[in-house]
Amino acid sequence: MGDVCVRVLSGVDAGQVVELQRALHVGRGLDQDLILADGAVSRRHIKIFRSGETVRLIDLGSGNGTRVNGAQVTESDLQIGDRIEIGQTVLVLESEASSEPEPELVPFELLAEESVAPSPLPLPKRALVVLGTLAAVAFLLIVYRLLWPPSQPLVMGGAELAFRQGVHQFNQENFAQALQSFRKAAALDPAVATFVDYVHASERENVANGLYKSAQNAKDGGRIEEGLAALDKVDKQSLFFLRATNLKRALVLELVKAKLNEAQTSLVGDPDTAKEDVAQVLALDPQNSQAQALRSKLTAPPKVVPPKKKTRFKRKIRKR
């Protein structure tokens, strides 16, 4: 099986296409590879991955389950063209190399000229054919309704539109605009818990984004301690937490370097200040060897120098 991709065939996010290069996590959660704005989809719904030449699907314990070609599954091998139903969204596995050119359309006039009119059936046989066709169509419709009952859309009108717009803004990290869109969707349809969840997530990310930018500005301005204080307030559930952790490490290194220089300068003239600087360095980096050496110097008892003994010189009297 060559290069394949997953296409959203129908649903709120119809038209999205994701290439299957590695494990593809699909769900409503913000940490998923393919994020679906479908309230009937779980936060972590399915995982699609390649195992050699085989493409497999695993349901990750979703609430509403997963269907492949109409059959309920928890795990399944996938083939090109298989349809995956999760919530109110339908996905399809496609081959990127299987795009065939569309056949040329023949004008109806030429087709009519080249075609040979079939000989008409006798009236009784024609009526039987029509009745048989209608019966077959009715039977197929009944089977289709039994296997795939019609489902009502999750949200309608302005609420759905505002929610889709908010998801797009959220993915672009425009959290202030996303917050307004989600609040609008929640106001239009307060019964949908998904809207409220995204309101809370946007509020958290908007605050975390502001703290992260403040820390960057403080770093650029040399206000290291101010930047560290801002980063300490970033929520651990935020998408910015990992970025904040990396920036915090860089700021700690700069602060340690600055405090060590200040301690070296104050070592002789102001040992109390040097002790405070060393203590702050060891609180940030307990294994810092340079700070440990300075602490040993500052805490070592002063050396007692014994007084020198006075030596008496006897005057030598020269004999004449």
PDB file of C-alpha atoms in Angstrom:
ATOM      1  CA  MET A   1       0.000   0.000   0.000  1.00  0.00           C
ATOM      2  CA  GLY A   2       1.516   3.314  -1.084  1.00  0.00           C
ATOM      3  CA  ASP A   3       0.940   6.801   0.292  1.00  0.00           C
ATOM      4  CA  VAL A   4      -2.502   7.133   1.851  1.00  0.00           C
ATOM      5  CA  CYS A   5      -4.487   9.919   3.425  1.00  0.00           C
ATOM      6  CA  VAL A   6      -7.637  10.332   5.511  1.00  0.00           C
ATOM      7  CA  ARG A   7     -10.359  12.608   4.154  1.00  0.00           C
ATOM      8  CA  VAL A   8     -13.343  13.985   6.064  1.00  0.00           C
ATOM      9  CA  LEU A   9     -16.128  12.991   3.714  1.00  0.00           C
ATOM     10  CA  SER A  10     -19.085  14.434   5.607  1.00  0.00           C
ATOM     11  CA  GLY A  11     -19.775  16.255   8.829  1.00  0.00           C
ATOM     12  CA  VAL A  12     -18.931  19.640  10.289  1.00  0.00           C
ATOM     13  CA  ASP A  13     -15.316  19.424   9.103  1.00  0.00           C
ATOM     14  CA  ALA A  14     -15.996  18.014   5.621  1.00  0.00           C
ATOM     15  CA  GLY A  15     -13.123  18.620   3.216  1.00  0.00           C
ATOM     16  CA  GLN A  16     -10.200  18.247   5.629  1.00  0.00           C
ATOM     17  CA  VAL A  17      -7.458  15.920   4.362  1.00  0.00           C
ATOM     18  CA  VAL A  18      -4.561  14.579   6.463  1.00  0.00           C
ATOM     19  CA  GLU A  19      -1.707  12.494   5.075  1.00  0.00           C
ATOM     20  CA  LEU A  20      -1.075   9.296   7.020  1.00  0.00           C
ATOM     21  CA  GLN A  21       2.680   9.490   7.659  1.00  0.00           C
ATOM     22  CA  ARG A  22       2.667   8.265  11.258  1.00  0.00           C
ATOM     23  CA  ALA A  23       0.074   7.419  13.877  1.00  0.00           C
ATOM     24  CA  LEU A  24      -2.937   9.677  13.324  1.00  0.00           C
ATOM     25  CA  HIS A  25      -5.013  10.475  16.416  1.00  0.00           C
ATOM     26  CA  VAL A  26      -8.539  11.657  15.641  1.00  0.00           C
ATOM     27  CA  GLY A  27     -10.920  13.259  18.113  1.00  0.00           C
ATOM     28  CA  ARG A  28     -12.419  16.410  19.532  1.00  0.00           C
ATOM     29  CA  GLY A  29      -9.500  17.135  21.892  1.00  0.00           C
ATOM     30  CA  LEU A  30      -7.088  19.933  21.163  1.00  0.00           C
ATOM     31  CA  ASP A  31      -4.106  17.561  21.340  1.00  0.00           C
ATOM     32  CA  GLN A  32      -5.308  15.412  18.435  1.00  0.00           C
ATOM     33  CA  ASP A  33      -3.725  15.310  14.956  1.00  0.00           C
ATOM     34  CA  LEU A  34      -7.131  15.620  13.260  1.00  0.00           C
ATOM     35  CA  ILE A  35      -9.406  17.800  15.392  1.00  0.00           C
ATOM     36  CA  LEU A  36     -13.126  17.400  14.667  1.00  0.00           C
ATOM     37  CA  ALA A  37     -15.686  19.978  15.759  1.00  0.00           C
ATOM     38  CA  ASP A  38     -18.279  17.251  16.272  1.00  0.00           C
ATOM     39  CA  GLY A  39     -19.842  17.037  19.727  1.00  0.00           C
ATOM     40  CA  ALA A  40     -20.679  13.346  19.222  1.00  0.00           C
ATOM     41  CA  VAL A  41     -16.972  12.540  18.777  1.00  0.00           C
ATOM     42  CA  SER A  42     -14.927  11.756  21.894  1.00  0.00           C
ATOM     43  CA  ARG A  43     -11.892  13.824  22.828  1.00  0.00           C
ATOM     44  CA  ARG A  44      -9.654  10.889  21.884  1.00  0.00           C
ATOM     45  CA  HIS A  45     -11.799   8.770  19.610  1.00  0.00           C
ATOM     46  CA  ILE A  46      -9.658   6.638  17.256  1.00  0.00           C
ATOM     47  CA  LYS A  47      -6.078   6.009  16.240  1.00  0.00           C
ATOM     48  CA  ILE A  48      -5.116   5.144  12.636  1.00  0.00           C
ATOM     49  CA  PHE A  49      -1.604   3.928  11.967  1.00  0.00           C
ATOM     50  CA  ARG A  50       0.492   1.910   9.545  1.00  0.00           C
ATOM     51  CA  SER A  51       1.947  -1.470  10.445  1.00  0.00           C
ATOM     52  CA  GLY A  52       4.165  -2.427   7.541  1.00  0.00           C
ATOM     53  CA  GLU A  53       1.952  -2.479   4.476  1.00  0.00           C
ATOM     54  CA  THR A  54      -1.225  -2.627   6.584  1.00  0.00           C
ATOM     55  CA  VAL A  55      -3.289   0.297   7.853  1.00  0.00           C
ATOM     56  CA  ARG A  56      -5.023  -0.382  11.175  1.00  0.00           C
ATOM     57  CA  LEU A  57      -7.657   1.429  13.207  1.00  0.00           C
ATOM     58  CA  ILE A  58      -8.134   1.225  16.982  1.00  0.00           C
ATOM     59  CA  ASP A  59     -11.057   2.712  18.908  1.00  0.00           C
ATOM     60  CA  LEU A  60      -9.646   4.447  22.009  1.00  0.00           C
ATOM     61  CA  GLY A  61     -12.639   3.717  24.231  1.00  0.00           C
ATOM     62  CA  SER A  62     -14.921   6.291  22.621  1.00  0.00           C
ATOM     63  CA  GLY A  63     -18.377   6.980  24.010  1.00  0.00           C
ATOM     64  CA  ASN A  64     -20.363   6.522  20.787  1.00  0.00           C
ATOM     65  CA  GLY A  65     -18.204   3.844  19.183  1.00  0.00           C
ATOM     66  CA  THR A  66     -16.733   3.476  15.695  1.00  0.00           C
ATOM     67  CA  ARG A  67     -18.118   1.898  12.522  1.00  0.00           C
ATOM     68  CA  VAL A  68     -16.139   0.746   9.486  1.00  0.00           C
ATOM     69  CA  ASN A  69     -18.320   0.262   6.408  1.00  0.00           C
ATOM     70  CA  GLY A  70     -21.355   0.094   8.709  1.00  0.00           C
ATOM     71  CA  ALA A  71     -19.971  -2.532  11.119  1.00  0.00           C
ATOM     72  CA  GLN A  72     -19.225  -1.687  14.763  1.00  0.00           C
ATOM     73  CA  VAL A  73     -15.510  -2.264  15.493  1.00  0.00           C
ATOM     74  CA  THR A  74     -12.941  -1.742  18.226  1.00  0.00           C
ATOM     75  CA  GLU A  75      -9.999  -2.720  15.980  1.00  0.00           C
ATOM     76  CA  SER A  76      -9.903  -3.238  12.245  1.00  0.00           C
ATOM     77  CA  ASP A  77      -7.589  -3.396   9.252  1.00  0.00           C
ATOM     78  CA  LEU A  78      -8.405  -0.734   6.680  1.00  0.00           C
ATOM     79  CA  GLN A  79      -8.391  -0.834   2.895  1.00  0.00           C
ATOM     80  CA  ILE A  80      -8.483   1.999   0.377  1.00  0.00           C
ATOM     81  CA  GLY A  81     -12.054   3.262   0.137  1.00  0.00           C
ATOM     82  CA  ASP A  82     -13.160   2.103   3.601  1.00  0.00           C
ATOM     83  CA  ARG A  83     -15.565   4.485   5.319  1.00  0.00           C
ATOM     84  CA  ILE A  84     -15.115   5.243   9.023  1.00  0.00           C
ATOM     85  CA  GLU A  85     -18.090   6.622  10.941  1.00  0.00           C
ATOM     86  CA  ILE A  86     -17.429   8.388  14.254  1.00  0.00           C
ATOM     87  CA  GLY A  87     -20.142  10.516  15.785  1.00  0.00           C
ATOM     88  CA  GLN A  88     -21.793  12.407  12.937  1.00  0.00           C
ATOM     89  CA  THR A  89     -18.611  12.492  10.861  1.00  0.00           C
ATOM     90  CA  VAL A  90     -17.638  10.119   8.057  1.00  0.00           C
ATOM     91  CA  LEU A  91     -13.973   9.621   7.131  1.00  0.00           C
ATOM     92  CA  VAL A  92     -12.624   7.744   4.127  1.00  0.00           C
ATOM     93  CA  LEU A  93      -9.202   6.173   3.538  1.00  0.00           C
ATOM     94  CA  GLU A  94      -7.834   7.255   0.163  1.00  0.00           C
ATOM     95  CA  SER A  95      -4.709   6.601  -1.867  1.00  0.00           C
ATOM     96  CA  GLU A  96      -2.843   9.722  -2.902  1.00  0.00           C
ATOM     97  CA  ALA A  97      -1.638   8.016  -6.082  1.00  0.00           C
ATOM     98  CA  SER A  98      -5.072   6.778  -7.115  1.00  0.00           C
ATOM     99  CA  SER A  99      -6.361  10.019  -8.528  1.00  0.00           C
ATOM    100  CA  GLU A 100      -7.558   8.954 -11.963  1.00  0.00           C
ATOM    101  CA  PRO A 101      -8.459  11.488 -14.655  1.00  0.00           C
ATOM    102  CA  GLU A 102     -12.154  11.997 -15.081  1.00  0.00           C
ATOM    103  CA  PRO A 103     -13.611  10.443 -18.243  1.00  0.00           C
ATOM    104  CA  GLU A 104     -14.429  12.806 -21.050  1.00  0.00           C
ATOM    105  CA  LEU A 105     -18.071  13.726 -21.259  1.00  0.00           C
ATOM    106  CA  VAL A 106     -19.630  12.930 -24.619  1.00  0.00           C
ATOM    107  CA  PRO A 107     -22.248  15.427 -25.784  1.00  0.00           C
ATOM    108  CA  PHE A 108     -25.727  14.035 -25.477  1.00  0.00           C
ATOM    109  CA  GLU A 109     -26.467  14.699 -29.163  1.00  0.00           C
ATOM    110  CA  LEU A 110     -23.502  12.554 -30.309  1.00  0.00           C
ATOM    111  CA  LEU A 111     -24.364   9.864 -27.802  1.00  0.00           C
ATOM    112  CA  ALA A 112     -27.929   9.784 -29.101  1.00  0.00           C
ATOM    113  CA  GLU A 113     -26.730   9.537 -32.715  1.00  0.00           C
ATOM    114  CA  GLU A 114     -24.268   6.704 -32.016  1.00  0.00           C
ATOM    115  CA  SER A 115     -26.533   4.693 -29.731  1.00  0.00           C
ATOM    116  CA  VAL A 116     -28.896   2.131 -31.128  1.00  0.00           C
ATOM    117  CA  ALA A 117     -32.403   2.279 -29.778  1.00  0.00           C
ATOM    118  CA  PRO A 118     -33.286  -0.996 -28.088  1.00  0.00           C
ATOM    119  CA  SER A 119     -36.286  -2.870 -29.312  1.00  0.00           C
ATOM    120  CA  PRO A 120     -39.280  -2.106 -27.087  1.00  0.00           C
ATOM    121  CA  LEU A 121     -40.427  -4.849 -24.769  1.00  0.00           C
ATOM    122  CA  PRO A 122     -43.939  -6.023 -24.902  1.00  0.00           C
ATOM    123  CA  LEU A 123     -46.180  -4.051 -22.558  1.00  0.00           C
ATOM    124  CA  PRO A 124     -46.682  -6.792 -19.948  1.00  0.00           C
ATOM    125  CA  LYS A 125     -42.946  -7.512 -19.616  1.00  0.00           C
ATOM    126  CA  ARG A 126     -42.190  -3.765 -19.395  1.00  0.00           C
ATOM    127  CA  ALA A 127     -44.665  -3.355 -16.555  1.00  0.00           C
ATOM    128  CA  LEU A 128     -43.099  -6.273 -14.666  1.00  0.00           C
ATOM    129  CA  VAL A 129     -39.637  -4.756 -15.061  1.00  0.00           C
ATOM    130  CA  VAL A 130     -40.837  -1.392 -13.689  1.00  0.00           C
ATOM    131  CA  LEU A 131     -42.606  -2.997 -10.732  1.00  0.00           C
ATOM    132  CA  GLY A 132     -39.563  -5.152  -9.953  1.00  0.00           C
ATOM    133  CA  THR A 133     -37.267  -2.133 -10.054  1.00  0.00           C
ATOM    134  CA  LEU A 134     -39.522  -0.128  -7.724  1.00  0.00           C
ATOM    135  CA  ALA A 135     -39.722  -3.047  -5.290  1.00  0.00           C
ATOM    136  CA  ALA A 136     -35.927  -3.422  -5.272  1.00  0.00           C
ATOM    137  CA  VAL A 137     -35.443   0.301  -4.627  1.00  0.00           C
ATOM    138  CA  ALA A 138     -37.965   0.255  -1.773  1.00  0.00           C
ATOM    139  CA  PHE A 139     -36.238  -2.758  -0.232  1.00  0.00           C
ATOM    140  CA  LEU A 140     -32.829  -1.079  -0.410  1.00  0.00           C
ATOM    141  CA  LEU A 141     -34.213   2.076   1.206  1.00  0.00           C
ATOM    142  CA  ILE A 142     -35.631   0.066   4.098  1.00  0.00           C
ATOM    143  CA  VAL A 143     -32.322  -1.742   4.626  1.00  0.00           C
ATOM    144  CA  TYR A 144     -30.412   1.538   4.468  1.00  0.00           C
ATOM    145  CA  ARG A 145     -32.664   3.144   7.098  1.00  0.00           C
ATOM    146  CA  LEU A 146     -32.260   0.134   9.372  1.00  0.00           C
ATOM    147  CA  LEU A 147     -28.473   0.074   9.118  1.00  0.00           C
ATOM    148  CA  TRP A 148     -27.888   3.822   9.053  1.00  0.00           C
ATOM    149  CA  PRO A 149     -30.742   5.579  10.859  1.00  0.00           C
ATOM    150  CA  PRO A 150     -30.969   9.319  10.206  1.00  0.00           C
ATOM    151  CA  SER A 151     -29.290  11.460  12.821  1.00  0.00           C
ATOM    152  CA  GLN A 152     -30.056  14.996  13.779  1.00  0.00           C
ATOM    153  CA  PRO A 153     -27.240  17.521  13.496  1.00  0.00           C
ATOM    154  CA  LEU A 154     -25.593  18.462  16.776  1.00  0.00           C
ATOM    155  CA  VAL A 155     -26.128  22.187  16.449  1.00  0.00           C
ATOM    156  CA  MET A 156     -27.898  24.338  13.955  1.00  0.00           C
ATOM    157  CA  GLY A 157     -27.534  27.753  12.435  1.00  0.00           C
ATOM    158  CA  GLY A 158     -25.461  30.463  14.062  1.00  0.00           C
ATOM    159  CA  ALA A 159     -24.205  28.340  16.948  1.00  0.00           C
ATOM    160  CA  GLU A 160     -22.570  25.815  14.606  1.00  0.00           C
ATOM    161  CA  LEU A 161     -21.074  28.577  12.468  1.00  0.00           C
ATOM    162  CA  ALA A 162     -19.638  30.393  15.498  1.00  0.00           C
ATOM    163  CA  PHE A 163     -18.229  27.153  16.885  1.00  0.00           C
ATOM    164  CA  ARG A 164     -16.481  26.219  13.611  1.00  0.00           C
ATOM    165  CA  GLN A 165     -15.046  29.721  13.385  1.00  0.00           C
ATOM    166  CA  GLY A 166     -13.808  29.448  16.981  1.00  0.00           C
ATOM    167  CA  VAL A 167     -12.082  26.119  16.321  1.00  0.00           C
ATOM    168  CA  HIS A 168     -10.249  27.637  13.357  1.00  0.00           C
ATOM    169  CA  GLN A 169      -9.176  30.672  15.408  1.00  0.00           C
ATOM    170  CA  PHE A 170      -8.100  28.436  18.282  1.00  0.00           C
ATOM    171  CA  ASN A 171      -5.893  26.338  15.996  1.00  0.00           C
ATOM    172  CA  GLN A 172      -4.339  29.561  14.689  1.00  0.00           C
ATOM    173  CA  GLU A 173      -3.638  30.595  18.333  1.00  0.00           C
ATOM    174  CA  ASN A 174      -5.950  33.599  18.068  1.00  0.00           C
ATOM    175  CA  PHE A 175      -7.296  32.809  21.519  1.00  0.00           C
ATOM    176  CA  ALA A 176      -8.973  36.155  22.207  1.00  0.00           C
ATOM    177  CA  GLN A 177     -11.029  35.907  18.999  1.00  0.00           C
ATOM    178  CA  ALA A 178     -11.695  32.208  19.612  1.00  0.00           C
ATOM    179  CA  LEU A 179     -13.012  33.045  23.082  1.00  0.00           C
ATOM    180  CA  GLN A 180     -15.520  35.484  21.596  1.00  0.00           C
ATOM    181  CA  SER A 181     -16.680  32.920  19.011  1.00  0.00           C
ATOM    182  CA  PHE A 182     -17.118  30.150  21.600  1.00  0.00           C
ATOM    183  CA  ARG A 183     -18.967  32.467  23.949  1.00  0.00           C
ATOM    184  CA  LYS A 184     -21.301  33.369  21.096  1.00  0.00           C
ATOM    185  CA  ALA A 185     -21.917  29.683  20.309  1.00  0.00           C
ATOM    186  CA  ALA A 186     -22.564  28.915  23.994  1.00  0.00           C
ATOM    187  CA  ALA A 187     -24.997  31.839  24.244  1.00  0.00           C
ATOM    188  CA  LEU A 188     -26.921  30.639  21.170  1.00  0.00           C
ATOM    189  CA  ASP A 189     -27.107  27.027  22.400  1.00  0.00           C
ATOM    190  CA  PRO A 190     -26.294  26.757  26.150  1.00  0.00           C
ATOM    191  CA  ALA A 191     -27.266  23.055  26.223  1.00  0.00           C
ATOM    192  CA  VAL A 192     -24.162  21.948  24.308  1.00  0.00           C
ATOM    193  CA  ALA A 193     -21.442  21.164  26.867  1.00  0.00           C
ATOM    194  CA  THR A 194     -18.755  21.196  24.157  1.00  0.00           C
ATOM    195  CA  PHE A 195     -19.201  24.934  23.679  1.00  0.00           C
ATOM    196  CA  VAL A 196     -18.676  25.579  27.403  1.00  0.00           C
ATOM    197  CA  ASP A 197     -15.555  23.357  27.434  1.00  0.00           C
ATOM    198  CA  TYR A 198     -14.028  25.348  24.612  1.00  0.00           C
ATOM    199  CA  VAL A 199     -14.878  28.632  26.370  1.00  0.00           C
ATOM    200  CA  HIS A 200     -12.884  27.487  29.416  1.00  0.00           C
ATOM    201  CA  ALA A 201     -10.019  26.232  27.229  1.00  0.00           C
ATOM    202  CA  SER A 202      -9.842  29.543  25.346  1.00  0.00           C
ATOM    203  CA  GLU A 203      -9.809  31.514  28.612  1.00  0.00           C
ATOM    204  CA  ARG A 204      -6.938  29.365  29.913  1.00  0.00           C
ATOM    205  CA  GLU A 205      -4.906  29.653  26.704  1.00  0.00           C
ATOM    206  CA  ASN A 206      -5.527  33.391  26.401  1.00  0.00           C
ATOM    207  CA  VAL A 207      -4.088  33.949  29.900  1.00  0.00           C
ATOM    208  CA  ALA A 208      -1.168  31.582  29.278  1.00  0.00           C
ATOM    209  CA  ASN A 209      -0.379  33.305  25.991  1.00  0.00           C
ATOM    210  CA  GLY A 210      -0.229  36.693  27.743  1.00  0.00           C
ATOM    211  CA  LEU A 211       2.058  35.353  30.480  1.00  0.00           C
ATOM    212  CA  TYR A 212       4.388  33.743  27.951  1.00  0.00           C
ATOM    213  CA  LYS A 213       4.681  36.957  25.916  1.00  0.00           C
ATOM    214  CA  SER A 214       5.324  38.958  29.107  1.00  0.00           C
ATOM    215  CA  ALA A 215       8.134  36.569  30.031  1.00  0.00           C
ATOM    216  CA  GLN A 216       9.687  36.934  26.574  1.00  0.00           C
ATOM    217  CA  ASN A 217       9.571  40.734  26.837  1.00  0.00           C
ATOM    218  CA  ALA A 218      11.115  40.567  30.320  1.00  0.00           C
ATOM    219  CA  LYS A 219      13.912  38.339  29.012  1.00  0.00           C
ATOM    220  CA  ASP A 220      14.643  40.746  26.162  1.00  0.00           C
ATOM    221  CA  GLY A 221      14.741  43.609  28.655  1.00  0.00           C
ATOM    222  CA  GLY A 222      17.060  41.828  31.072  1.00  0.00           C
ATOM    223  CA  ARG A 223      14.338  41.512  33.741  1.00  0.00           C
ATOM    224  CA  ILE A 224      14.979  37.841  34.371  1.00  0.00           C
ATOM    225  CA  GLU A 225      13.263  37.499  37.755  1.00  0.00           C
ATOM    226  CA  GLU A 226      10.141  39.188  36.388  1.00  0.00           C
ATOM    227  CA  GLY A 227      10.070  36.717  33.504  1.00  0.00           C
ATOM    228  CA  LEU A 228      10.399  33.747  35.854  1.00  0.00           C
ATOM    229  CA  ALA A 229       7.537  35.020  37.990  1.00  0.00           C
ATOM    230  CA  ALA A 230       5.287  35.215  34.905  1.00  0.00           C
ATOM    231  CA  LEU A 231       6.196  31.706  33.749  1.00  0.00           C
ATOM    232  CA  ASP A 232       5.405  30.237  37.176  1.00  0.00           C
ATOM    233  CA  LYS A 233       1.766  31.277  36.657  1.00  0.00           C
ATOM    234  CA  VAL A 234       1.271  29.316  33.395  1.00  0.00           C
ATOM    235  CA  ASP A 235      -1.333  26.562  33.885  1.00  0.00           C
ATOM    236  CA  LYS A 236       0.042  23.024  33.589  1.00  0.00           C
ATOM    237  CA  GLN A 237      -2.934  22.090  31.376  1.00  0.00           C
ATOM    238  CA  SER A 238      -2.123  24.856  28.907  1.00  0.00           C
ATOM    239  CA  LEU A 239      -0.672  24.307  25.459  1.00  0.00           C
ATOM    240  CA  PHE A 240       1.978  26.855  26.445  1.00  0.00           C
ATOM    241  CA  PHE A 241       3.259  24.889  29.438  1.00  0.00           C
ATOM    242  CA  LEU A 242       6.007  23.098  27.490  1.00  0.00           C
ATOM    243  CA  ARG A 243       7.145  26.340  25.852  1.00  0.00           C
ATOM    244  CA  ALA A 244       7.072  28.055  29.249  1.00  0.00           C
ATOM    245  CA  THR A 245       9.208  25.267  30.739  1.00  0.00           C
ATOM    246  CA  ASN A 246      11.854  25.631  28.016  1.00  0.00           C
ATOM    247  CA  LEU A 247      11.936  29.426  28.370  1.00  0.00           C
ATOM    248  CA  LYS A 248      12.177  29.076  32.148  1.00  0.00           C
ATOM    249  CA  ARG A 249      15.292  26.908  31.806  1.00  0.00           C
ATOM    250  CA  ALA A 250      16.950  29.543  29.649  1.00  0.00           C
ATOM    251  CA  LEU A 251      16.065  32.298  32.119  1.00  0.00           C
ATOM    252  CA  VAL A 252      17.369  30.258  35.071  1.00  0.00           C
ATOM    253  CA  LEU A 253      20.738  29.826  33.334  1.00  0.00           C
ATOM    254  CA  GLU A 254      20.988  33.567  32.765  1.00  0.00           C
ATOM    255  CA  LEU A 255      20.007  34.353  36.352  1.00  0.00           C
ATOM    256  CA  VAL A 256      22.534  31.850  37.755  1.00  0.00           C
ATOM    257  CA  LYS A 257      25.292  33.396  35.666  1.00  0.00           C
ATOM    258  CA  ALA A 258      24.388  36.928  36.786  1.00  0.00           C
ATOM    259  CA  LYS A 259      24.168  36.004  40.486  1.00  0.00           C
ATOM    260  CA  LEU A 260      27.515  34.195  40.407  1.00  0.00           C
ATOM    261  CA  ASN A 261      29.165  37.279  38.933  1.00  0.00           C
ATOM    262  CA  GLU A 262      27.615  39.448  41.652  1.00  0.00           C
ATOM    263  CA  ALA A 263      28.751  37.019  44.356  1.00  0.00           C
ATOM    264  CA  GLN A 264      32.339  37.051  43.052  1.00  0.00           C
ATOM    265  CA  THR A 265      32.303  40.846  43.081  1.00  0.00           C
ATOM    266  CA  SER A 266      30.919  41.052  46.647  1.00  0.00           C
ATOM    267  CA  LEU A 267      33.060  38.235  48.072  1.00  0.00           C
ATOM    268  CA  VAL A 268      35.617  40.501  49.734  1.00  0.00           C
ATOM    269  CA  GLY A 269      33.874  43.820  50.279  1.00  0.00           C
ATOM    270  CA  ASP A 270      30.345  42.621  51.147  1.00  0.00           C
ATOM    271  CA  PRO A 271      30.292  38.931  52.174  1.00  0.00           C
ATOM    272  CA  ASP A 272      26.681  39.076  53.420  1.00  0.00           C
ATOM    273  CA  THR A 273      25.434  40.074  49.969  1.00  0.00           C
ATOM    274  CA  ALA A 274      27.637  37.406  48.421  1.00  0.00           C
ATOM    275  CA  LYS A 275      26.052  34.797  50.724  1.00  0.00           C
ATOM    276  CA  GLU A 276      22.557  35.855  49.587  1.00  0.00           C
ATOM    277  CA  ASP A 277      23.549  35.591  45.918  1.00  0.00           C
ATOM    278  CA  VAL A 278      25.083  32.151  46.437  1.00  0.00           C
ATOM    279  CA  ALA A 279      22.003  30.935  48.318  1.00  0.00           C
ATOM    280  CA  GLN A 280      19.764  32.088  45.465  1.00  0.00           C
ATOM    281  CA  VAL A 281      21.965  30.297  42.907  1.00  0.00           C
ATOM    282  CA  LEU A 282      21.866  27.049  44.893  1.00  0.00           C
ATOM    283  CA  ALA A 283      18.081  27.311  45.201  1.00  0.00           C
ATOM    284  CA  LEU A 284      17.876  27.438  41.402  1.00  0.00           C
ATOM    285  CA  ASP A 285      20.704  24.985  40.704  1.00  0.00           C
ATOM    286  CA  PRO A 286      21.628  22.899  43.770  1.00  0.00           C
ATOM    287  CA  GLN A 287      24.412  21.043  41.911  1.00  0.00           C
ATOM    288  CA  ASN A 288      26.216  24.161  40.723  1.00  0.00           C
ATOM    289  CA  SER A 289      29.874  23.506  41.592  1.00  0.00           C
ATOM    290  CA  GLN A 290      30.943  27.146  41.382  1.00  0.00           C
ATOM    291  CA  ALA A 291      28.262  28.214  43.870  1.00  0.00           C
ATOM    292  CA  GLN A 292      29.198  25.357  46.207  1.00  0.00           C
ATOM    293  CA  ALA A 293      32.835  26.467  46.162  1.00  0.00           C
ATOM    294  CA  LEU A 294      31.842  30.065  46.950  1.00  0.00           C
ATOM    295  CA  ARG A 295      29.645  28.908  49.818  1.00  0.00           C
ATOM    296  CA  SER A 296      32.569  26.975  51.289  1.00  0.00           C
ATOM    297  CA  LYS A 297      34.730  30.083  51.182  1.00  0.00           C
ATOM    298  CA  LEU A 298      32.036  32.246  52.754  1.00  0.00           C
ATOM    299  CA  THR A 299      31.159  29.817  55.539  1.00  0.00           C
ATOM    300  CA  ALA A 300      34.689  28.715  56.409  1.00  0.00           C
ATOM    301  CA  PRO A 301      35.889  30.035  59.797  1.00  0.00           C
ATOM    302  CA  PRO A 302      38.480  32.788  59.543  1.00  0.00           C
ATOM    303  CA  LYS A 303      42.058  31.700  59.922  1.00  0.00           C
ATOM    304  CA  VAL A 304      43.659  32.754  63.225  1.00  0.00           C
ATOM    305  CA  VAL A 305      47.164  34.042  62.688  1.00  0.00           C
ATOM    306  CA  PRO A 306      49.294  33.638  65.838  1.00  0.00           C
ATOM    307  CA  PRO A 307      51.119  36.770  66.940  1.00  0.00           C
ATOM    308  CA  LYS A 308      54.776  36.949  66.158  1.00  0.00           C
ATOM    309  CA  LYS A 309      57.161  36.547  69.079  1.00  0.00           C
ATOM    310  CA  LYS A 310      59.371  39.531  69.849  1.00  0.00           C
ATOM    311  CA  THR A 311      63.030  38.727  69.611  1.00  0.00           C
ATOM    312  CA  ARG A 312      65.495  40.593  71.776  1.00  0.00           C
ATOM    313  CA  PHE A 313      68.822  41.447  70.314  1.00  0.00           C
ATOM    314  CA  LYS A 314      71.782  41.594  72.627  1.00  0.00           C
ATOM    315  CA  ARG A 315      74.239  44.278  71.910  1.00  0.00           C
ATOM    316  CA  LYS A 316      77.646  42.935  71.369  1.00  0.00           C
ATOM    317  CA  ILE A 317      80.350  44.920  73.158  1.00  0.00           C
ATOM    318  CA  ARG A 318      83.495  45.066  71.299  1.00  0.00           C
ATOM    319  CA  LYS A 319      86.590  44.723  73.357  1.00  0.00           C
ATOM    320  CA  ARG A 320      89.241  47.235  72.688  1.00  0.00           C
TER     321      ARG A 320
END
